[in-house]
mmCIF file of C-alpha atoms in Angstrom:
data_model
loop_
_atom_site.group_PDB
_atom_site.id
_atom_site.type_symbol
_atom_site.label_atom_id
_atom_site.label_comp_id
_atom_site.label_asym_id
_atom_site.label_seq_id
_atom_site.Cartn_x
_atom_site.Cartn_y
_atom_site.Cartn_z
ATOM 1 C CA UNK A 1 0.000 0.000 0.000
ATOM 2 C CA UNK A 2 1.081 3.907 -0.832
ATOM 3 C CA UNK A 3 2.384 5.853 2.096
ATOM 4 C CA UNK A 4 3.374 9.272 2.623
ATOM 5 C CA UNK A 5 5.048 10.364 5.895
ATOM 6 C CA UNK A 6 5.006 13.671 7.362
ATOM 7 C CA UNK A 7 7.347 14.805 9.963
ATOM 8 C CA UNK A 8 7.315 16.816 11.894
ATOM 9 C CA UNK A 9 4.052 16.948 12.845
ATOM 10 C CA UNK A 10 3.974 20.382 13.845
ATOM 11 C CA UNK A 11 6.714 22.887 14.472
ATOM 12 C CA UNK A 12 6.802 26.383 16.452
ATOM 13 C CA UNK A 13 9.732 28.884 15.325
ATOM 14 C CA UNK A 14 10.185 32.603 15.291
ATOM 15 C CA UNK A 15 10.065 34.990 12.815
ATOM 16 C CA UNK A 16 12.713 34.957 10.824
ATOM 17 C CA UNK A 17 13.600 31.330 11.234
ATOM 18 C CA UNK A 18 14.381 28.741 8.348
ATOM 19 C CA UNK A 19 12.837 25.716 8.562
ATOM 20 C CA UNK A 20 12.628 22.159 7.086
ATOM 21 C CA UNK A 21 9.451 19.869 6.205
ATOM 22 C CA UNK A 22 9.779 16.508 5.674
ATOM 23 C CA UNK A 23 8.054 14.266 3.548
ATOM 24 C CA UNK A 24 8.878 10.669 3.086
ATOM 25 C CA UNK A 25 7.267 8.242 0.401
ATOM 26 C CA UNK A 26 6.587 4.896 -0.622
ATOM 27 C CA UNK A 27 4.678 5.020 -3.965
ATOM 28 C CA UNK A 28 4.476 2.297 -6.704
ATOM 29 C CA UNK A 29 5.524 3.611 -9.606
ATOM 30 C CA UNK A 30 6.336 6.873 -8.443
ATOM 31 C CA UNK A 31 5.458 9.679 -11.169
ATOM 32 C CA UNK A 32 5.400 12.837 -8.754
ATOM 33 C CA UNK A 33 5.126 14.175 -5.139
ATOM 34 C CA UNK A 34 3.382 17.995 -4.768
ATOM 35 C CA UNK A 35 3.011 19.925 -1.716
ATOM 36 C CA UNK A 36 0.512 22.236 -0.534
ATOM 37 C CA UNK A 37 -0.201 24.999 1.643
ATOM 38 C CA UNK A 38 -3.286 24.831 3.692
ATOM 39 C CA UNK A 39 -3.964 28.192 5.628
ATOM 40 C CA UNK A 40 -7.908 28.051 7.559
ATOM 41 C CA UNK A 41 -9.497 27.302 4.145
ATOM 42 C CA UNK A 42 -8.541 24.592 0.805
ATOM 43 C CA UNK A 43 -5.186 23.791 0.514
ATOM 44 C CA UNK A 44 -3.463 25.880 -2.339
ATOM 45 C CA UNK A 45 -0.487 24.300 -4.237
ATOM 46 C CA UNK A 46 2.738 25.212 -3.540
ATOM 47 C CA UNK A 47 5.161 22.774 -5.793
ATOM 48 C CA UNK A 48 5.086 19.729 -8.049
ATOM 49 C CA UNK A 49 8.692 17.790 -8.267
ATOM 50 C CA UNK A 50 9.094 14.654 -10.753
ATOM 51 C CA UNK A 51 12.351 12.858 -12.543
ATOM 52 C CA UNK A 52 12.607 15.782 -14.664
ATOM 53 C CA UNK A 53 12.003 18.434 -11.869
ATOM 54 C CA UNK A 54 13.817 17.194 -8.582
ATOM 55 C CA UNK A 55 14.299 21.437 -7.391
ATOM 56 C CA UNK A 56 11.505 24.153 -7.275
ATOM 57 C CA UNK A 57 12.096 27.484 -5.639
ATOM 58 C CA UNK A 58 9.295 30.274 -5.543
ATOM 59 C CA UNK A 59 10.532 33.306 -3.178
ATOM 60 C CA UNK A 60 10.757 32.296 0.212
ATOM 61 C CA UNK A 61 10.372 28.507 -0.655
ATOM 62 C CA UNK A 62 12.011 25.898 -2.414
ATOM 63 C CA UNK A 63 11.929 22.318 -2.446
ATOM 64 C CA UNK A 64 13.712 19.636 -3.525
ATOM 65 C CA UNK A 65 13.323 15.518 -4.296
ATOM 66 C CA UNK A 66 15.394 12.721 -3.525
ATOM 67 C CA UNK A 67 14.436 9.855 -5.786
ATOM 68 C CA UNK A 68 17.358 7.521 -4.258
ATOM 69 C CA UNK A 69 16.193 8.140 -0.948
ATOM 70 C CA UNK A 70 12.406 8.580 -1.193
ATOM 71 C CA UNK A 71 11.995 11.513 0.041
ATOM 72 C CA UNK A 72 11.486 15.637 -0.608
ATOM 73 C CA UNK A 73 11.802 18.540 1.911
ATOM 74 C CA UNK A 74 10.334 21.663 2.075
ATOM 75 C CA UNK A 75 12.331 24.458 3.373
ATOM 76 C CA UNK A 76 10.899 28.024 4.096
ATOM 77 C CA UNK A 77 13.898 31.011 4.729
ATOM 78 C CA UNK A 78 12.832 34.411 6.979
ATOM 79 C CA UNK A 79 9.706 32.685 8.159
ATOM 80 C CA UNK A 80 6.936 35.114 8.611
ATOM 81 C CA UNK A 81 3.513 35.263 10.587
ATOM 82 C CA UNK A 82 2.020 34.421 7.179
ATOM 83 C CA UNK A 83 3.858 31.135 6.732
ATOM 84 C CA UNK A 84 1.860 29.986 9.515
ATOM 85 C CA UNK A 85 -0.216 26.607 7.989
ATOM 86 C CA UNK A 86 -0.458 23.425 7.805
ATOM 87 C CA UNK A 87 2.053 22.315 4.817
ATOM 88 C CA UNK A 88 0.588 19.022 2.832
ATOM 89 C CA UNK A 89 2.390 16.556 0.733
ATOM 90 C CA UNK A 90 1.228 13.968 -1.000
ATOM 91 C CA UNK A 91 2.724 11.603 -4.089
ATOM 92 C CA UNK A 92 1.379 10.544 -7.043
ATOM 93 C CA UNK A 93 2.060 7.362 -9.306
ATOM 94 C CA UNK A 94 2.008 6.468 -13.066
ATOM 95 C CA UNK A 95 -0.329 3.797 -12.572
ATOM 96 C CA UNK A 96 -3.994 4.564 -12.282
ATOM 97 C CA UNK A 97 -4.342 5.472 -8.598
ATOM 98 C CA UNK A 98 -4.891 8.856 -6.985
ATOM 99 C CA UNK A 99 -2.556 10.639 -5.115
ATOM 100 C CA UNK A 100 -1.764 10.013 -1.512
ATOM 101 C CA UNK A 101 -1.602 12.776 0.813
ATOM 102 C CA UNK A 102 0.808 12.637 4.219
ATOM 103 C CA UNK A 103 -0.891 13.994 7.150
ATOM 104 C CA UNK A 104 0.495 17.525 7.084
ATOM 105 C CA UNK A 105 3.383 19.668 9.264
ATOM 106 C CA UNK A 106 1.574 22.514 11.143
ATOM 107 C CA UNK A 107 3.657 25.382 11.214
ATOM 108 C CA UNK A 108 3.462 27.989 13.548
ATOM 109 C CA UNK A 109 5.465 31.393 13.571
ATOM 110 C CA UNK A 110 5.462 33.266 16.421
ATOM 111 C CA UNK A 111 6.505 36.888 16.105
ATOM 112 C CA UNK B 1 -13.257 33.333 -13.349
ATOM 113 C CA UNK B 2 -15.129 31.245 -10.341
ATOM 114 C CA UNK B 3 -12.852 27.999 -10.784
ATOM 115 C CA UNK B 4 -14.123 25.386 -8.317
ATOM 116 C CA UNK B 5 -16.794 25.990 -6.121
ATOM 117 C CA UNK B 6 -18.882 24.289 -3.185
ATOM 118 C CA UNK B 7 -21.970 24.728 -2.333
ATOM 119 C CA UNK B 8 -23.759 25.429 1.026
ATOM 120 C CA UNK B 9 -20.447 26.294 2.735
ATOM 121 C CA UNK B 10 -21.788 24.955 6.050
ATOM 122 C CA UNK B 11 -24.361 22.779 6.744
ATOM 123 C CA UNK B 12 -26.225 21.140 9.864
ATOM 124 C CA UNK B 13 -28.086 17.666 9.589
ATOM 125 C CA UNK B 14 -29.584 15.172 11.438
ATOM 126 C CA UNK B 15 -28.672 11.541 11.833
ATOM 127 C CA UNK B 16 -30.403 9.604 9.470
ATOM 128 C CA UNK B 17 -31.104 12.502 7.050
ATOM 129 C CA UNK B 18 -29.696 12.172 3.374
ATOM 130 C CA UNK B 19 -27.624 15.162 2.723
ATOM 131 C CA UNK B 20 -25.905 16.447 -0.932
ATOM 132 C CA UNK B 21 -23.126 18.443 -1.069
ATOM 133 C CA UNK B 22 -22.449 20.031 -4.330
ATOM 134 C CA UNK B 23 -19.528 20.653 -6.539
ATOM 135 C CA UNK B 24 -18.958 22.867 -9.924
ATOM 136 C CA UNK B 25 -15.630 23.715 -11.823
ATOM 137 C CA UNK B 26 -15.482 26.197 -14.594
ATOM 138 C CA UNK B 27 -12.241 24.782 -15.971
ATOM 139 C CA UNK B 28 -13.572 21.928 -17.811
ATOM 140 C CA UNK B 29 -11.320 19.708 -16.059
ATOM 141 C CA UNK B 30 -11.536 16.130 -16.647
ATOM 142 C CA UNK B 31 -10.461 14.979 -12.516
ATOM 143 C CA UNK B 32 -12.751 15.542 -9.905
ATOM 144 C CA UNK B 33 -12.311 14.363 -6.456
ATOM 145 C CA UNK B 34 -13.687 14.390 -3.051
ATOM 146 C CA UNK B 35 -12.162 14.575 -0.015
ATOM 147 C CA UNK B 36 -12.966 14.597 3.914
ATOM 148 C CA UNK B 37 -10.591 16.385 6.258
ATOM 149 C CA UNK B 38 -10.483 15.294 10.040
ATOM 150 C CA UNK B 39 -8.124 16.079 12.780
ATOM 151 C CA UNK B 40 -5.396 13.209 12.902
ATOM 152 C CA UNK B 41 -6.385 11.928 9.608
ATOM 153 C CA UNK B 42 -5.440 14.662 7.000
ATOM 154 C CA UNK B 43 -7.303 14.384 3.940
ATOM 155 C CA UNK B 44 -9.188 10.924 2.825
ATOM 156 C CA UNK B 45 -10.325 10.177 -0.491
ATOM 157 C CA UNK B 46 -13.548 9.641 -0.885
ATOM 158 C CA UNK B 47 -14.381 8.683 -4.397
ATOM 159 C CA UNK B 48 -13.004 10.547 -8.185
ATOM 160 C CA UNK B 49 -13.830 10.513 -10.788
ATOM 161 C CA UNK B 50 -11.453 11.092 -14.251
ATOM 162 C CA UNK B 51 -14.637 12.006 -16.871
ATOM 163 C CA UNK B 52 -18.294 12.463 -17.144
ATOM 164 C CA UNK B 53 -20.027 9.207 -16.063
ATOM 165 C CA UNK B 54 -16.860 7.393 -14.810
ATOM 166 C CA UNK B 55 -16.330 7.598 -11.176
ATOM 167 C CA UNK B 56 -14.143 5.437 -8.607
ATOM 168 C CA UNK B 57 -14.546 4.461 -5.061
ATOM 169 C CA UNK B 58 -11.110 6.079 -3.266
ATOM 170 C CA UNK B 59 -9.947 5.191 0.322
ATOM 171 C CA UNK B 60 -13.231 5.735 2.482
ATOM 172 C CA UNK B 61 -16.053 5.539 0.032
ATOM 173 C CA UNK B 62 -18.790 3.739 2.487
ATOM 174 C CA UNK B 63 -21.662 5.658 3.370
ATOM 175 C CA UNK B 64 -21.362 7.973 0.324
ATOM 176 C CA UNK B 65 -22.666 8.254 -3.665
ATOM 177 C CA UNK B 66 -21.322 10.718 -5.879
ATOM 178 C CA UNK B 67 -22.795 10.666 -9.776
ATOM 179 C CA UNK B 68 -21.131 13.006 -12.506
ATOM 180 C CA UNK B 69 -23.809 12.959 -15.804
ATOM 181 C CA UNK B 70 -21.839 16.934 -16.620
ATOM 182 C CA UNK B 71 -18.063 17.418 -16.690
ATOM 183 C CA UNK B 72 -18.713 20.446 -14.475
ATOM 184 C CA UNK B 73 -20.375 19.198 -11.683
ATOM 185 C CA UNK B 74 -19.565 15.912 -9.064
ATOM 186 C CA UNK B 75 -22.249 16.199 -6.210
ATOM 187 C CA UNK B 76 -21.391 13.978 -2.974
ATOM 188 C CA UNK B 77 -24.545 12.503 -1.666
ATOM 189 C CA UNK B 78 -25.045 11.093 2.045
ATOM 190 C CA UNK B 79 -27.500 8.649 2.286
ATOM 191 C CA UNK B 80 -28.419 8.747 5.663
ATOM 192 C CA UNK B 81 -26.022 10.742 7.399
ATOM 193 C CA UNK B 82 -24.147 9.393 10.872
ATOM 194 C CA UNK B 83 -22.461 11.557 13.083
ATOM 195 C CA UNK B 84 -19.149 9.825 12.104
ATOM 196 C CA UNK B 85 -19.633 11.671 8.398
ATOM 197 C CA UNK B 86 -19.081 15.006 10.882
ATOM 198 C CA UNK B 87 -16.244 16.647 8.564
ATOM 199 C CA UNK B 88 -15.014 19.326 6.023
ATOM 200 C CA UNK B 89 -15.409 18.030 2.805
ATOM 201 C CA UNK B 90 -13.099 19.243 0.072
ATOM 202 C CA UNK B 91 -13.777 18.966 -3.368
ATOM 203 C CA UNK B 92 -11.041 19.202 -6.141
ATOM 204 C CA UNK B 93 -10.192 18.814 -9.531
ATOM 205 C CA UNK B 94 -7.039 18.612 -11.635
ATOM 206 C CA UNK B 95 -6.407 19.035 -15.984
ATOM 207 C CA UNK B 96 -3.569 16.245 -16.131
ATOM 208 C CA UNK B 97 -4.307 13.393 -14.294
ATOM 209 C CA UNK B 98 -4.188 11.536 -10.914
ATOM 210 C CA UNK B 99 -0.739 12.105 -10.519
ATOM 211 C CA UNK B 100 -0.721 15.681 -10.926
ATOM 212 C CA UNK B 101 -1.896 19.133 -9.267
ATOM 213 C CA UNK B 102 -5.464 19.082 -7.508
ATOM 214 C CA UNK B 103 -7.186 22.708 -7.296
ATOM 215 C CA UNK B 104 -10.137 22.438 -3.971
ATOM 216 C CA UNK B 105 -12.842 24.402 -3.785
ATOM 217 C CA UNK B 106 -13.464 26.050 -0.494
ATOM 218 C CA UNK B 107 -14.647 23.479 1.402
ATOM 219 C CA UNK B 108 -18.168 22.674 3.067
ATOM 220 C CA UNK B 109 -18.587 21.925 7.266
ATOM 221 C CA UNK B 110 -20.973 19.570 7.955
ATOM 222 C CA UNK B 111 -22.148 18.691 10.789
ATOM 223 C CA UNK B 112 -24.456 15.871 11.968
ATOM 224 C CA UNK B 113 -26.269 15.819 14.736
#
């Protein structure tokens, strides 16, 4: 069975911190693994990485994928107040299955 | 430009009662999904769907119909609602595939009583 792991579950740092999500994945066929940002509404996506795209950056954020190792982290420089969400990942496969979403990081930052 | 939208936002029911929840995309995207959101379990598929009259049960399905006869629209029907079904429900809907980016709609609170 697909798995995605989140970790950690939830974080506190201060403004102006950097910090790391981690996502770890076990997906058949593994096509691509996407993250999202879920403020007190829908999630909104953030990043998509595949074979062909293993590093996004947008801003503040980047990302990048470890194919070897199964995994991808999300890392977020000069945290502000408005980074504060829960941050979802979830991978998807070239068969015909849907994606499979980890559990989500909170992340708080305090001022 | 509405995109994806969800309609009522929030909605109280009684055990028993069968409940719809509706969905409608602008984008003429062939992937719809839906999706319930609980503390401690993240986001659970519920059933998708990848064109008009072709839908799939997804990882908690029981308890729930959807039907899509339109491209634009994927309504999520209770049949007789349980307090269990308490939840956000997201629905979604992506262009490429199952593999690929998922756009939700705002979300709808429901809440059985």
């Amino acid at each position: 069975e697909d798995k995605v792991v989140q970790s950690p579950l939830s974080l506190v740092v201060h403004e102006g911190d950097t910090v790391t999500l981690n996502c770890s994945y076990e997906v058949t066929n593994f096509r691509s693994l996407l993250w999202y940002k879920q403020e007190k509404k829908a999630p909104t996506f953030l990043f998509m990485l595949t074979s062909s795209g293993i590093e996004k950056k947008s801003g503040r954020l980047s990302s990048i994928l470890d194919k070897k190792e199964l995994f991808s982290i999300l890392n977020i420089t000069a945290t502000q107040t408005g980074d504060s969400a829960i941050y979802l990942c979830a991978g998807g496969s070239r068969g015909n299955t849907p994606l499979v979403f980890g559990k989500g990081t909170r992340l708080s930052v305090i001022a | 430009d509405a995109g994806i939208t969800q309609s009522p936002r929030y909605k109280i029911t009684e055990t028993g009662r069968q409940v719809t929840l509706m969905c409608h995309q602008t984008w003429s995207h062939s992937y719809m999904f839906w999706y319930r959101q609980d503390l401690g379990h993240g986001l659970r598929l519920i059933y998708y769907s990848a064109a008009a009259d072709i839908t799939d049960k997804g990882e908690v399905p029981d308890g729930y119909v959807v039907s899509r006869s339109k491209t634009e629209n994927f309504p999520l029907t209770l049949e007789s609602a349980t307090r269990s079904q308490t939840s956000v429900y997201f629905c979604a809907s992506s262009e490429l595939g199952l593999a690929y980016e998922q756009y939700f709609g705002p979300g709808t609170r429901l809440t059985v009583t």
